[in-house]
Short mmCIF file of C-alpha atoms in Angstrom, two decimals:
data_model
loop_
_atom_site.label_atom_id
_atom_site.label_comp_id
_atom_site.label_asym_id
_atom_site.label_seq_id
_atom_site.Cartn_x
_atom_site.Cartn_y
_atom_site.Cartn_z
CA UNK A 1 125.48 -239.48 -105.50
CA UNK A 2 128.24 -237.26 -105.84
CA UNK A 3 130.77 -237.49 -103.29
CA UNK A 4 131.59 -233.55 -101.40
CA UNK A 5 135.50 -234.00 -102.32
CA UNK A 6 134.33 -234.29 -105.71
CA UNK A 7 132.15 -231.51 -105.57
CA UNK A 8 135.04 -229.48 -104.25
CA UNK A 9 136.92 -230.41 -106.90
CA UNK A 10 134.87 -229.56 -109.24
CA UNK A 11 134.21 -226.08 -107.54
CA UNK A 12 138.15 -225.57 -107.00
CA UNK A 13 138.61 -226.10 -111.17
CA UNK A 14 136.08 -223.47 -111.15
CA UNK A 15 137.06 -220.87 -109.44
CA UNK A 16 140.53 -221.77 -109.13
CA UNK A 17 143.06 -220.41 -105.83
CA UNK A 18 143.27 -216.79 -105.26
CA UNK A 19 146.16 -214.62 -104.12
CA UNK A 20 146.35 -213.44 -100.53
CA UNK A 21 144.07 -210.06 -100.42
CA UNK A 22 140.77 -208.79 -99.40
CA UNK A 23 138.06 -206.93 -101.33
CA UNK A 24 135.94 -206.98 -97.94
CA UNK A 25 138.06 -205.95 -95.41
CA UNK A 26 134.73 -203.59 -94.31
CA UNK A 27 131.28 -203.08 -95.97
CA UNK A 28 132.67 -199.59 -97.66
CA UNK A 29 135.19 -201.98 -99.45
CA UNK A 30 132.42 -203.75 -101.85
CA UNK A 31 129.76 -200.99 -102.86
CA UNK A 32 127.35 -202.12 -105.19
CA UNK A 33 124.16 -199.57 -106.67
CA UNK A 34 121.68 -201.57 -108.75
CA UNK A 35 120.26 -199.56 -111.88
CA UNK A 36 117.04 -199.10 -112.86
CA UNK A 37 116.26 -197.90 -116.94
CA UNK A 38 113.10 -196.32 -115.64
CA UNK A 39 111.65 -194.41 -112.73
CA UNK A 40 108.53 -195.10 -110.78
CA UNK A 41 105.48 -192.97 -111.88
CA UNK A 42 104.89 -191.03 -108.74
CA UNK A 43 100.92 -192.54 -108.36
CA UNK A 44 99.78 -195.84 -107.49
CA UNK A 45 98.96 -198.70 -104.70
CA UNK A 46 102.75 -198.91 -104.41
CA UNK A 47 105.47 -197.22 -102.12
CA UNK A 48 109.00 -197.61 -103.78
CA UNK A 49 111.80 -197.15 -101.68
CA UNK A 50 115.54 -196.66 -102.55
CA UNK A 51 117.32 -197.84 -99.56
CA UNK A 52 120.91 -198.10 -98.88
CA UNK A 53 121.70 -200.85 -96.67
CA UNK A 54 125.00 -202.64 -94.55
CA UNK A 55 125.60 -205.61 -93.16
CA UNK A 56 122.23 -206.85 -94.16
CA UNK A 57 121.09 -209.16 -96.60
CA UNK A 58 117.71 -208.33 -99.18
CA UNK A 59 115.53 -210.67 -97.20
CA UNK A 60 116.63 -208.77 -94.32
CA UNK A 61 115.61 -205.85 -95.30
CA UNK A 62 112.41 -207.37 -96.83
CA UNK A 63 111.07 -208.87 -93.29
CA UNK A 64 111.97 -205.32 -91.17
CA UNK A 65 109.65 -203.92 -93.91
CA UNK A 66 107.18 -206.36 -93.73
CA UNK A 67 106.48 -205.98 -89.69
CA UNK A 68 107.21 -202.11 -89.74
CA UNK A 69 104.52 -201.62 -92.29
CA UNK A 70 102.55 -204.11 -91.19
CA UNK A 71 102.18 -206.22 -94.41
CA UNK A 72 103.13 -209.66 -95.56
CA UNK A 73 106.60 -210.39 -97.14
CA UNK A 74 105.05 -211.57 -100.51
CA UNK A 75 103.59 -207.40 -100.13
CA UNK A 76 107.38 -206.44 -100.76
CA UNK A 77 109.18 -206.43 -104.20
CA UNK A 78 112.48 -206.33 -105.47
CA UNK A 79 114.30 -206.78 -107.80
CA UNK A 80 117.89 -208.36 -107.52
CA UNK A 81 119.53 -210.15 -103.93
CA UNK A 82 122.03 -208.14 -102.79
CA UNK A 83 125.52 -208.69 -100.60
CA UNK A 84 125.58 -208.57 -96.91
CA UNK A 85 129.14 -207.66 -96.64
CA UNK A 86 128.83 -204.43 -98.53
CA UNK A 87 127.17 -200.94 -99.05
CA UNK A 88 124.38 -201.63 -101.35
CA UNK A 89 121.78 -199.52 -102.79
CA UNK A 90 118.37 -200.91 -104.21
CA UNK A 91 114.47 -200.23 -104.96
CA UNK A 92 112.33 -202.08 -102.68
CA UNK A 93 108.03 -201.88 -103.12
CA UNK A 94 105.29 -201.96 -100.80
CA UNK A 95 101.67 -202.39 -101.29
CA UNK A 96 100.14 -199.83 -99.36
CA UNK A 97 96.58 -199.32 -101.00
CA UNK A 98 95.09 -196.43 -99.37
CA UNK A 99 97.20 -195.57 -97.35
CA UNK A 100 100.63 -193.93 -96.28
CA UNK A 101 103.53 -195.73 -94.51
CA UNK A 102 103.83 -195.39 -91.29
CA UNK A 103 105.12 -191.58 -89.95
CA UNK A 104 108.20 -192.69 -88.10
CA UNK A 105 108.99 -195.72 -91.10
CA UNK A 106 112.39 -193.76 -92.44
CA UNK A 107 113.44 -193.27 -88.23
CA UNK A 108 112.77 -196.68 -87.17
CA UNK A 109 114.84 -197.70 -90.39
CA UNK A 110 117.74 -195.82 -89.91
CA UNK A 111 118.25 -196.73 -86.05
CA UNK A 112 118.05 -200.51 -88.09
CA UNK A 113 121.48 -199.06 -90.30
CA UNK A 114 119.00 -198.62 -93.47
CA UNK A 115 118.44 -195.15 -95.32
CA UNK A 116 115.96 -194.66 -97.40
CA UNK A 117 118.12 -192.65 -100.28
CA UNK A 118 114.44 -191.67 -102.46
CA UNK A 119 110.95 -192.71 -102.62
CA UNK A 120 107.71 -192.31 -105.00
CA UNK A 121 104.19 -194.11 -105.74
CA UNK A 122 104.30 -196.50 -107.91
CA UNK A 123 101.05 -198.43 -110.03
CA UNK A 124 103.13 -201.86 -109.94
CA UNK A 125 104.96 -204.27 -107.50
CA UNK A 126 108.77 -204.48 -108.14
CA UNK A 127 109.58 -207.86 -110.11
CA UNK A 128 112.34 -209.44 -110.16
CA UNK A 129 115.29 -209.02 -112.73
CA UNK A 130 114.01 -205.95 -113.83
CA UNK A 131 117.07 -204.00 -113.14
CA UNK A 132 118.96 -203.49 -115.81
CA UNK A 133 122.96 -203.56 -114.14
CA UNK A 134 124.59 -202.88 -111.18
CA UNK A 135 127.25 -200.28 -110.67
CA UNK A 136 130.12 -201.33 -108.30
CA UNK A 137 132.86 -199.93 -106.41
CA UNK A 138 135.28 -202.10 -104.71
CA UNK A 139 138.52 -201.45 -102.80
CA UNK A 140 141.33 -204.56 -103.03
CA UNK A 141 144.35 -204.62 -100.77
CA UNK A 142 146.84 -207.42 -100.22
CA UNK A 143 149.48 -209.30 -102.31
CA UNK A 144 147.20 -210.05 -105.02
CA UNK A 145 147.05 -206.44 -106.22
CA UNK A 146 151.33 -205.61 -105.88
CA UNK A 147 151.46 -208.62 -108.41
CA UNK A 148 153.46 -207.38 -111.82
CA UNK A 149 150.40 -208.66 -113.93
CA UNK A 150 147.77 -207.51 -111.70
CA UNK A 151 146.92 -204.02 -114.14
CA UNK A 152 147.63 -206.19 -117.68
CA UNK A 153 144.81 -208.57 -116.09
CA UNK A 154 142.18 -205.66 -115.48
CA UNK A 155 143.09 -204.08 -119.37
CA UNK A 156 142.77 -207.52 -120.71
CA UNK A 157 139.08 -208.18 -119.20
CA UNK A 158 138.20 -204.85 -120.02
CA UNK A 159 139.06 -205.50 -123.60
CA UNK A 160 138.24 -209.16 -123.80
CA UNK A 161 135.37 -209.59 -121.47
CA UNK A 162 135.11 -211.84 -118.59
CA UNK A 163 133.86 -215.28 -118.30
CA UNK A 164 130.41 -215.35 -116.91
CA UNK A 165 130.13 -217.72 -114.05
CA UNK A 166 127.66 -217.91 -111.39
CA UNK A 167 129.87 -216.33 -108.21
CA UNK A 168 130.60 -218.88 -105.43
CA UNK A 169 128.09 -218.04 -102.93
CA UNK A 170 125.51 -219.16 -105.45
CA UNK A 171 126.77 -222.46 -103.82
CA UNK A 172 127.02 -222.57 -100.03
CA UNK A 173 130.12 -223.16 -97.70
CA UNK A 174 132.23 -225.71 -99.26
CA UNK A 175 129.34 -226.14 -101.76
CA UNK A 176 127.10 -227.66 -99.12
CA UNK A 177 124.53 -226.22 -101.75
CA UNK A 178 124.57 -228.68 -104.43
CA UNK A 179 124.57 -231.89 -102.60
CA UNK A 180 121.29 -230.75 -101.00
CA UNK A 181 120.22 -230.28 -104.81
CA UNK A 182 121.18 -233.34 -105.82
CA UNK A 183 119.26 -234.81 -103.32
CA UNK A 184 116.47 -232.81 -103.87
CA UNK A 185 116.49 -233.88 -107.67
CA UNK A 186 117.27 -237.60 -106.93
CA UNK A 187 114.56 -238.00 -105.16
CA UNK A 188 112.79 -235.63 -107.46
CA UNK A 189 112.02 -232.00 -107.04
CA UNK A 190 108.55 -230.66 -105.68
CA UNK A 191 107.86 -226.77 -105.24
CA UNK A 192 107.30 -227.35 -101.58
CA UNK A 193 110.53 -228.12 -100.53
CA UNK A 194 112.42 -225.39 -102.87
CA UNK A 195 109.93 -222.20 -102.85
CA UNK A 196 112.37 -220.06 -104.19
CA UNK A 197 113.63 -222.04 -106.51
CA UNK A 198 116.91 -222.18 -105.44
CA UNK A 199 117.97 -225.80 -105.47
CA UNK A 200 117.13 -225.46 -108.99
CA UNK A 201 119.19 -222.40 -109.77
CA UNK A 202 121.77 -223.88 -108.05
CA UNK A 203 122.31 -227.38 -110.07
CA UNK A 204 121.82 -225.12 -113.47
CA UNK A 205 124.29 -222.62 -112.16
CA UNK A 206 127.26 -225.18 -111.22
CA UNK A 207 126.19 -227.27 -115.11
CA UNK A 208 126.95 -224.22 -116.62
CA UNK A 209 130.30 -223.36 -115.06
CA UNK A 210 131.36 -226.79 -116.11
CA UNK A 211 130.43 -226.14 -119.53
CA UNK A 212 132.51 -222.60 -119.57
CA UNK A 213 135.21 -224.11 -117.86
CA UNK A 214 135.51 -226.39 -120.24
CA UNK A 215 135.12 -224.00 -123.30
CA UNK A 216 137.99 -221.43 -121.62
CA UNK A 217 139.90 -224.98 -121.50
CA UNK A 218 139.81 -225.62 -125.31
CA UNK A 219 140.04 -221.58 -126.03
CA UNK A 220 136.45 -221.61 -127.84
CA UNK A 221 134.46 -219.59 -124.71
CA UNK A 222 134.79 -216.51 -126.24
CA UNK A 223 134.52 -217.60 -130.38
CA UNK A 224 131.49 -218.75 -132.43
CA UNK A 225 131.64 -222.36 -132.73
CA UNK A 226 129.45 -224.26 -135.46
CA UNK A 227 125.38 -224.82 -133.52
CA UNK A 228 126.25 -222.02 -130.85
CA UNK A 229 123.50 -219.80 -129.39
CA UNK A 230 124.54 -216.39 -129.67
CA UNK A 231 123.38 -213.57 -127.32
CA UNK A 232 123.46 -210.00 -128.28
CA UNK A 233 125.34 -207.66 -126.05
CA UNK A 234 123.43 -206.23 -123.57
CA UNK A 235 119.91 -207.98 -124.36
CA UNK A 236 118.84 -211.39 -123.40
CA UNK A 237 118.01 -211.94 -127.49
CA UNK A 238 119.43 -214.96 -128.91
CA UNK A 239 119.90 -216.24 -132.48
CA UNK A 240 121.27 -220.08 -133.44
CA UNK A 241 123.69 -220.01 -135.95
CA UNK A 242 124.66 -223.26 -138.28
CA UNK A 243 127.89 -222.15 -138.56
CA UNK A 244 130.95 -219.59 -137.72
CA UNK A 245 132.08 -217.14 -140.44
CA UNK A 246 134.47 -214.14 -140.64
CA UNK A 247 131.72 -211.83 -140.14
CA UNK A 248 130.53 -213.45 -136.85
CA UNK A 249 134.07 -214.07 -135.25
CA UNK A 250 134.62 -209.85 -135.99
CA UNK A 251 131.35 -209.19 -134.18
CA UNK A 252 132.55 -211.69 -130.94
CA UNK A 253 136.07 -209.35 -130.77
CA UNK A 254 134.26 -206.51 -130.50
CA UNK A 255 131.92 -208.23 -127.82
CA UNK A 256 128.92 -206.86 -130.04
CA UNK A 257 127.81 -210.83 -129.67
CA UNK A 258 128.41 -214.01 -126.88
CA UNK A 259 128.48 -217.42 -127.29
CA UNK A 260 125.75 -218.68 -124.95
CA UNK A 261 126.19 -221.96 -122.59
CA UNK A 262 122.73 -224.34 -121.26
CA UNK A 263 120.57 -223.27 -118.28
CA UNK A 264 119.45 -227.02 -118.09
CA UNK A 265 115.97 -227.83 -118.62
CA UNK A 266 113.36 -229.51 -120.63
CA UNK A 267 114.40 -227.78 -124.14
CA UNK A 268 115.91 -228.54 -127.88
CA UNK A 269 119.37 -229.91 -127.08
CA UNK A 270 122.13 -228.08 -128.78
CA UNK A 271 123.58 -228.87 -132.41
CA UNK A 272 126.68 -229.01 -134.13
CA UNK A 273 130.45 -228.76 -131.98
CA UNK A 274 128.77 -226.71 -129.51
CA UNK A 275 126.80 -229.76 -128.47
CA UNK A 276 129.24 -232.02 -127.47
CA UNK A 277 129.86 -229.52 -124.53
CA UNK A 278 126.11 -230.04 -123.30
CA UNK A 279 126.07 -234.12 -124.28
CA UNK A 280 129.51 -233.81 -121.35
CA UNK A 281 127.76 -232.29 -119.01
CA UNK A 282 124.65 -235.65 -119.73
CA UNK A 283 127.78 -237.85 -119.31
CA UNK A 284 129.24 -236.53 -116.49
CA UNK A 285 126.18 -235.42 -114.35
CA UNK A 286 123.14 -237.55 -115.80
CA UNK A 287 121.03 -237.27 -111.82
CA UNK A 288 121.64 -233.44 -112.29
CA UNK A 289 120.47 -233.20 -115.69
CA UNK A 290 117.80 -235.92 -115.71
CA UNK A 291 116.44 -234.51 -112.51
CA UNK A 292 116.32 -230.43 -113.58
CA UNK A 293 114.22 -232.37 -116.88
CA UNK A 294 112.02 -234.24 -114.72
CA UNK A 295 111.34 -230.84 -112.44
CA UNK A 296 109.87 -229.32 -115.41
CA UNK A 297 111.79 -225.98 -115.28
CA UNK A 298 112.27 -224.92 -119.14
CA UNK A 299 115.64 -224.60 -120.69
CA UNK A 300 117.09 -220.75 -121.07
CA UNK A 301 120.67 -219.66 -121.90
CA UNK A 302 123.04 -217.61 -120.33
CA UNK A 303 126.39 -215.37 -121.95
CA UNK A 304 129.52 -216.98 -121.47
CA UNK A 305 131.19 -213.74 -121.49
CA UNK A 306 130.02 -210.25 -119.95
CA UNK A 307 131.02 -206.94 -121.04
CA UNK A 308 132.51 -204.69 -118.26
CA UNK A 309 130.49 -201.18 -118.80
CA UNK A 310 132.15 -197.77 -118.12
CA UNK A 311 135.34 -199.89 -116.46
CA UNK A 312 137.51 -197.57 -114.47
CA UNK A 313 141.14 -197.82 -112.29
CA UNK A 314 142.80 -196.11 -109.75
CA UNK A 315 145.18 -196.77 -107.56
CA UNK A 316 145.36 -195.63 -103.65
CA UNK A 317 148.01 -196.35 -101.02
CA UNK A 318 148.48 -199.97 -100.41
CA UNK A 319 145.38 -200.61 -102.70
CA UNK A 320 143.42 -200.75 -105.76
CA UNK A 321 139.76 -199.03 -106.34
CA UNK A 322 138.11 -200.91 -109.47
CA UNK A 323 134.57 -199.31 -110.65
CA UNK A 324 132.45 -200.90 -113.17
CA UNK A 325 129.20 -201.95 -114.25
CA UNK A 326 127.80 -205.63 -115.16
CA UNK A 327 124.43 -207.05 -116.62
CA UNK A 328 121.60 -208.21 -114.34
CA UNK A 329 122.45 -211.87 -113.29
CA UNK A 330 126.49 -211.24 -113.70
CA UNK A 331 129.15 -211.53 -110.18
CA UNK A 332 131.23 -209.20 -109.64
CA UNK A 333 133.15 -212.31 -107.68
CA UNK A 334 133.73 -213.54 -110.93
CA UNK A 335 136.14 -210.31 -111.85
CA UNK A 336 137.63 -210.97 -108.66
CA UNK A 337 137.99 -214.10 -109.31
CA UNK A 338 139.98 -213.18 -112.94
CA UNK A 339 143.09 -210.53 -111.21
CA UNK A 340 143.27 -212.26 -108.32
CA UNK A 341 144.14 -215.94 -109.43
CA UNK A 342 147.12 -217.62 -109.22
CA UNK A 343 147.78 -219.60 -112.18
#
C-alpha cells in the first residue's frame, strides 16, 4: 500500500505549485458551455433541457429533476459532469413517454438557481461523452497573472498545445481518492462497490499523468517516438506506428497528430521506446496496474496533448479573461495549471 505522503508527492510532481491568484473568486469567474455537434429532433419519448446552472454540481441537478418530474435518476441523461464553482451550461434528458413535464417545472427550477436556456423532444436518452467540447470563459486575478511570462505562457500553449492531464479534482482532497482505489483494487474491484466507475477512472487517470509527466520530463510528450499510438486531432482514431519519420514529426508541430499515453487495462502492451514508459508505470505501481487488469476494464488511450480551439485574450483591470475551447474529457485546470506555475 501506498503511503498518502507518497501519493502527495506524486500528485505535487504532477501538478506542480501555483502562483498566488484565483480563477474562482465567484461562479461568473469559471464559465463553462458544453457543445453539442447536433440538435435534438424536436419528437420523441424524451424532454431535452439546456439548463444553465450555479453553485450546483450535475448530480445535483440530476436528482431536483428526478423528484420534480417524478422519475428515477437512471430516467435522466447527460452527457459530461460539470463544475460546481462556476456558470455552466448543459443538455440534460428526461423520459417522459406520454406525457408533458410538469406546468410549473421551469418556475420551481429557477427559484432552485437553474434556467432552463432551450428545450425540444427528443427520440433518445442523452449518453454520455457525446458532447463534442466545451467552450470556457474564465476570469484570473492575482500575482500569477502580473508575472512578466504570464502572456508568452498563454501564446506558447496556444501554439504548442497543452499537456493533457486528468485535472486534480479527478482525485479528491489531498488525493484521498486514490488510496480508496487502491484499496478497492487490492482487495479486488467488484461493480457493487464502484457503480460509477469511478475508482477505476481514478487509478487510470493518476497512471497516466505519471506516464506524461514523465514524457514532458525527457521532452518526448509532444514528438513521435518509435511504437507510439498516435491520435488524430480532434477524433478519438488512433494508428500505431513502428517508427518516427520526418513526415510524422511535421504533422505533431502542427498538432494535426498526438502521441497517445495508456488508459490501463487488459490490452496489447505497448512496443518499441514508447513502452518502456508503460513497463515504469508496472514497476512502479504493479497493485494499480495488476488490479485495473484483474477488474476487467479494457485498455483505451488518451492524447497527451490537446489543442486549444478558437483561443482568445484580453486583458481587464487587475485581471485576465482567457476564452477557449477543449475536447470532451480535457480540464481546463490543466491550462491553469500551465500560466500559473511556478517553476
Amino acid at each position: 500500500m501506498i503511503n498518502m505522503p507518497e501519493w502527495q508527492r506524486c500528485l505535487d510532481a504532477q501538478f506542480g505549485s501555483p502562483k498566488p491568484g484565483q480563477y474562482r473568486a465567484q461562479p461568473e469567474d469559471f464559465w463553462v458551455d458544453e457543445q453539442l455537434d447536433f440538435t435534438p429532433e424536436a419528437y420523441g419519448e424524451h424532454l431535452w433541457l439546456r439548463v444553465e446552472k450555479r453553485n450546483q454540481t450535475t448530480l445535483d441537478v440530476v436528482n431536483t429533476l428526478s423528484r420534480l418530474c417524478g422519475v428515477t435518476p437512471r430516467d435522466i441523461g447527460y452527457s459530461g459532469m460539470k463544475d460546481r464553482i462556476a456558470v455552466t451550461r448543459q443538455w440534460l434528458s428526461v423520459h417522459l413517454p406520454g406525457r408533458d413535464a410538469p406546468p410549473e417545472l421551469e418556475q420551481s427550477l429557477n427559484a432552485l438557481g437553474i434556467t432552463v436556456v432551450e428545450q425540444a423532444r427528443h427520440p433518445r436518452k442523452l449518453k454520455r461523452g457525446v458532447h463534442r467540447t466545451n467552450r470556457f470563459v474564465l476570469r484570473l486575478s492575482g500575482e500569477a497573472i502580473e508575472n512578466e511570462d504570464f502572456v508568452s505562457r498563454w501564446e506558447a500553449l496556444c501554439q504548442h498545445g497543452v499537456p493533457n492531464y486528468f485535472g486534480p479534482q479527478r482525485f479528491g482532497p489531498e488525493g484521498r481518492n486514490l488510496q480508496r482505489a487502491e484499496a478497492l483494487l487490492n482487495r479486488g474491484w467488484r461493480k457493487r462497490d464502484d457503480r460509477q466507475g469511478m475508482m477505476l477512472s481514478t487509478a487510470r487517470s493518476f497512471l497516466f499523468n505519471e506516464l506524461l509527466s514523465a514524457r514532458i520530463a525527457d521532452g518526448t510528450w509532444s514528438q513521435p517516438l518509435a511504437g507510439d499510438t498516435l491520435m488524430l486531432d480532434g477524433t478519438q482514431s488512433v494508428f500505431r506506428i513502428d517508427a518516427s519519420d520526418h513526415t510524422l514529426q511535421a504533422r505533431a508541430v502542427e498538432l494535426d497528430v498526438h502521441p497517445t499515453g495508456v488508459l490501463w487495462g487488459v490490452g496489447e502492451a505497448g512496443q518499441g521506446d514508447a513502452a518502456g514508459y508503460e513497463a515504469r508505470l508496472l514497476e512502479h505501481y504493479p497493485g494499480l496496474c495488476s488490479g485495473l487488469q484483474r477488474s476487467g476494464v479494457k485498455q483505451a488511450r488518451r492524447a497527451l496533448r490537446m489543442r486549444l480551439l478558437e483561443p482568445q485574450y484580453a486583458r481587464e483591470p487587475g485581471a485576465a479573461r482567457l476564452s477557449f475551447s477543449l475536447p470532451r474529457g480535457s480540464f481546463a485546470t490543466a491550462v491553469l495549471g500551465e500560466l500559473m506555475l511556478a517553476n
